[in-house]
């Protein structure tokens, strides 16, 4: 009987550990541009979807993210991933702009002004508002993941 309890306890501990690691929010990795190691860790922790993260450089108040690989997903999914990750980086750092470099990108950069405009229209808050609360940040990321993104000749559309 003790053996069954030990196995059960081990299983419960393992499930707790796996669940706790799976629910980790990027918000806890919030950093500023002066912390290069923390910044590298943050950017590497983000899911880049169809691209492979190669590196990050800091130039003034801009993050330059080097990605590689051709987008295996469709254009809309690649655009969506790049947009969401740009917003995440603007919220979690003190960057004013996020630029991407790769030959086959569908989305090249996002700055704080553009992100503020979109977020203000859609959600009524700006980038700096999401810096104050992990709950608001997590809700924003979840909402953005559920949005519909369409690319094309200057076309950007989010579902109502």
C-alpha positions as semicolon CSV with decimal commas, in nm:
position;residue;x (nm);y (nm);z (nm)
1;X;0,000;0,000;0,000
2;X;0,286;0,239;0,080
3;X;0,424;0,178;-0,266
4;X;0,096;0,287;-0,425
5;X;0,098;0,607;-0,219
6;X;0,457;0,680;-0,320
7;X;0,375;0,631;-0,687
8;X;0,061;0,842;-0,652
9;X;0,252;1,116;-0,470
10;X;0,524;1,112;-0,738
11;X;0,260;1,136;-1,009
12;X;0,082;1,428;-0,839
13;X;0,414;1,609;-0,787
14;X;0,506;1,558;-1,151
15;X;0,165;1,686;-1,270
16;X;0,196;1,992;-1,046
17;X;0,543;2,067;-1,179
18;X;0,439;2,026;-1,544
19;X;0,127;2,240;-1,494
20;X;0,318;2,513;-1,312
21;X;0,581;2,531;-1,585
22;X;0,319;2,532;-1,859
23;X;0,131;2,828;-1,713
24;X;0,433;3,054;-1,670
25;X;0,360;3,400;-1,802
26;X;0,614;3,601;-1,996
27;X;0,519;3,893;-1,771
28;X;0,759;3,768;-1,503
29;X;1,043;3,819;-1,753
30;X;0,970;4,192;-1,788
31;X;1,299;4,381;-1,829
32;X;1,452;4,696;-1,966
33;X;1,691;4,737;-2,257
34;X;1,993;4,778;-2,030
35;X;1,960;4,416;-1,912
36;X;2,095;4,241;-2,223
37;X;2,097;3,895;-2,067
38;X;1,737;3,927;-1,945
39;X;1,633;4,069;-2,279
40;X;1,793;3,781;-2,469
41;X;1,619;3,533;-2,239
42;X;1,283;3,705;-2,286
43;X;1,303;3,719;-2,664
44;X;1,424;3,358;-2,684
45;X;1,129;3,246;-2,468
46;X;0,873;3,384;-2,712
47;X;0,716;3,147;-2,965
48;X;0,819;3,279;-3,307
49;X;0,589;3,040;-3,491
50;X;0,700;2,985;-3,846
51;X;1,037;3,154;-3,790
52;X;1,347;3,063;-3,591
53;X;1,485;3,322;-3,352
54;X;1,850;3,398;-3,428
55;X;1,936;3,698;-3,210
56;X;1,850;4,042;-3,084
57;X;2,031;4,375;-3,103
58;X;1,955;4,698;-2,926
59;X;1,989;5,020;-3,122
60;X;1,881;5,334;-2,938
61;X;1,533;5,246;-2,808
62;X;1,469;4,988;-3,080
63;X;1,492;4,610;-3,067
64;X;1,619;4,448;-3,384
65;X;1,511;4,085;-3,392
66;X;1,690;3,856;-3,635
67;X;1,476;3,567;-3,756
68;X;1,548;3,294;-4,006
69;X;1,353;3,043;-4,208
70;X;1,076;3,077;-4,458
71;X;0,729;3,111;-4,321
72;X;0,579;2,764;-4,321
73;X;0,246;2,905;-4,214
74;X;0,028;3,118;-4,435
75;X;0,090;3,490;-4,464
76;X;-0,185;3,582;-4,217
77;X;-0,050;3,352;-3,943
78;X;0,307;3,475;-3,991
79;X;0,183;3,836;-3,974
80;X;-0,023;3,762;-3,663
81;X;0,272;3,601;-3,482
82;X;0,504;3,892;-3,562
83;X;0,246;4,153;-3,460
84;X;0,160;3,986;-3,128
85;X;0,526;3,931;-3,041
86;X;0,602;4,295;-3,121
87;X;0,326;4,412;-2,887
88;X;0,448;4,172;-2,617
89;X;0,802;4,311;-2,645
90;X;0,680;4,671;-2,635
91;X;0,488;4,595;-2,316
92;X;0,759;4,393;-2,143
93;X;1,052;4,621;-2,226
94;X;1,112;4,993;-2,251
95;X;1,164;4,970;-2,629
96;X;0,994;5,224;-2,855
97;X;1,013;5,006;-3,166
98;X;1,056;4,640;-3,261
99;X;1,212;4,567;-3,601
100;X;1,241;4,227;-3,766
101;X;1,505;4,119;-4,013
102;X;1,462;3,822;-4,246
103;X;1,413;3,799;-4,620
104;X;1,063;3,652;-4,629
105;X;0,888;3,846;-4,355
106;X;0,528;3,956;-4,388
107;X;0,562;4,208;-4,107
108;X;0,872;4,428;-4,072
109;X;0,827;4,644;-3,761
110;X;0,592;4,787;-3,503
111;X;0,648;5,098;-3,299
112;X;0,482;5,212;-2,980
113;X;0,266;5,473;-3,157
114;X;0,116;5,217;-3,396
115;X;0,060;4,966;-3,115
116;X;-0,102;5,235;-2,898
117;X;-0,335;5,335;-3,180
118;X;-0,450;4,978;-3,245
119;X;-0,479;4,880;-2,878
120;X;-0,664;5,202;-2,788
121;X;-0,921;5,148;-3,063
122;X;-0,972;4,778;-2,997
123;X;-0,928;4,746;-2,619
124;X;-0,936;5,101;-2,482
125;X;-0,584;5,082;-2,335
126;X;-0,232;5,165;-2,448
127;X;0,100;4,980;-2,418
128;X;0,192;5,147;-2,087
129;X;-0,142;5,042;-1,933
130;X;-0,052;4,675;-1,987
131;X;0,285;4,720;-1,814
132;X;0,109;4,772;-1,480
133;X;-0,079;4,444;-1,444
134;X;0,007;4,084;-1,524
135;X;-0,362;3,996;-1,542
136;X;-0,430;4,270;-1,801
137;X;-0,119;4,164;-1,995
138;X;-0,221;3,796;-1,998
139;X;-0,575;3,891;-2,105
140;X;-0,434;4,107;-2,386
141;X;-0,215;3,826;-2,519
142;X;-0,508;3,583;-2,506
143;X;-0,736;3,834;-2,683
144;X;-0,479;3,899;-2,955
145;X;-0,436;3,525;-3,014
146;X;-0,813;3,499;-3,071
147;X;-0,824;3,786;-3,321
148;X;-0,841;3,744;-3,695
149;X;-0,554;3,903;-3,887
150;X;-0,566;3,954;-4,261
151;X;-0,274;4,087;-4,459
152;X;-0,264;4,243;-4,799
153;X;-0,230;4,589;-4,947
154;X;-0,231;4,781;-4,620
155;X;-0,513;4,564;-4,488
156;X;-0,529;4,490;-4,119
157;X;-0,849;4,366;-3,971
158;X;-0,941;4,239;-3,628
159;X;-1,264;4,057;-3,550
160;X;-1,523;4,240;-3,345
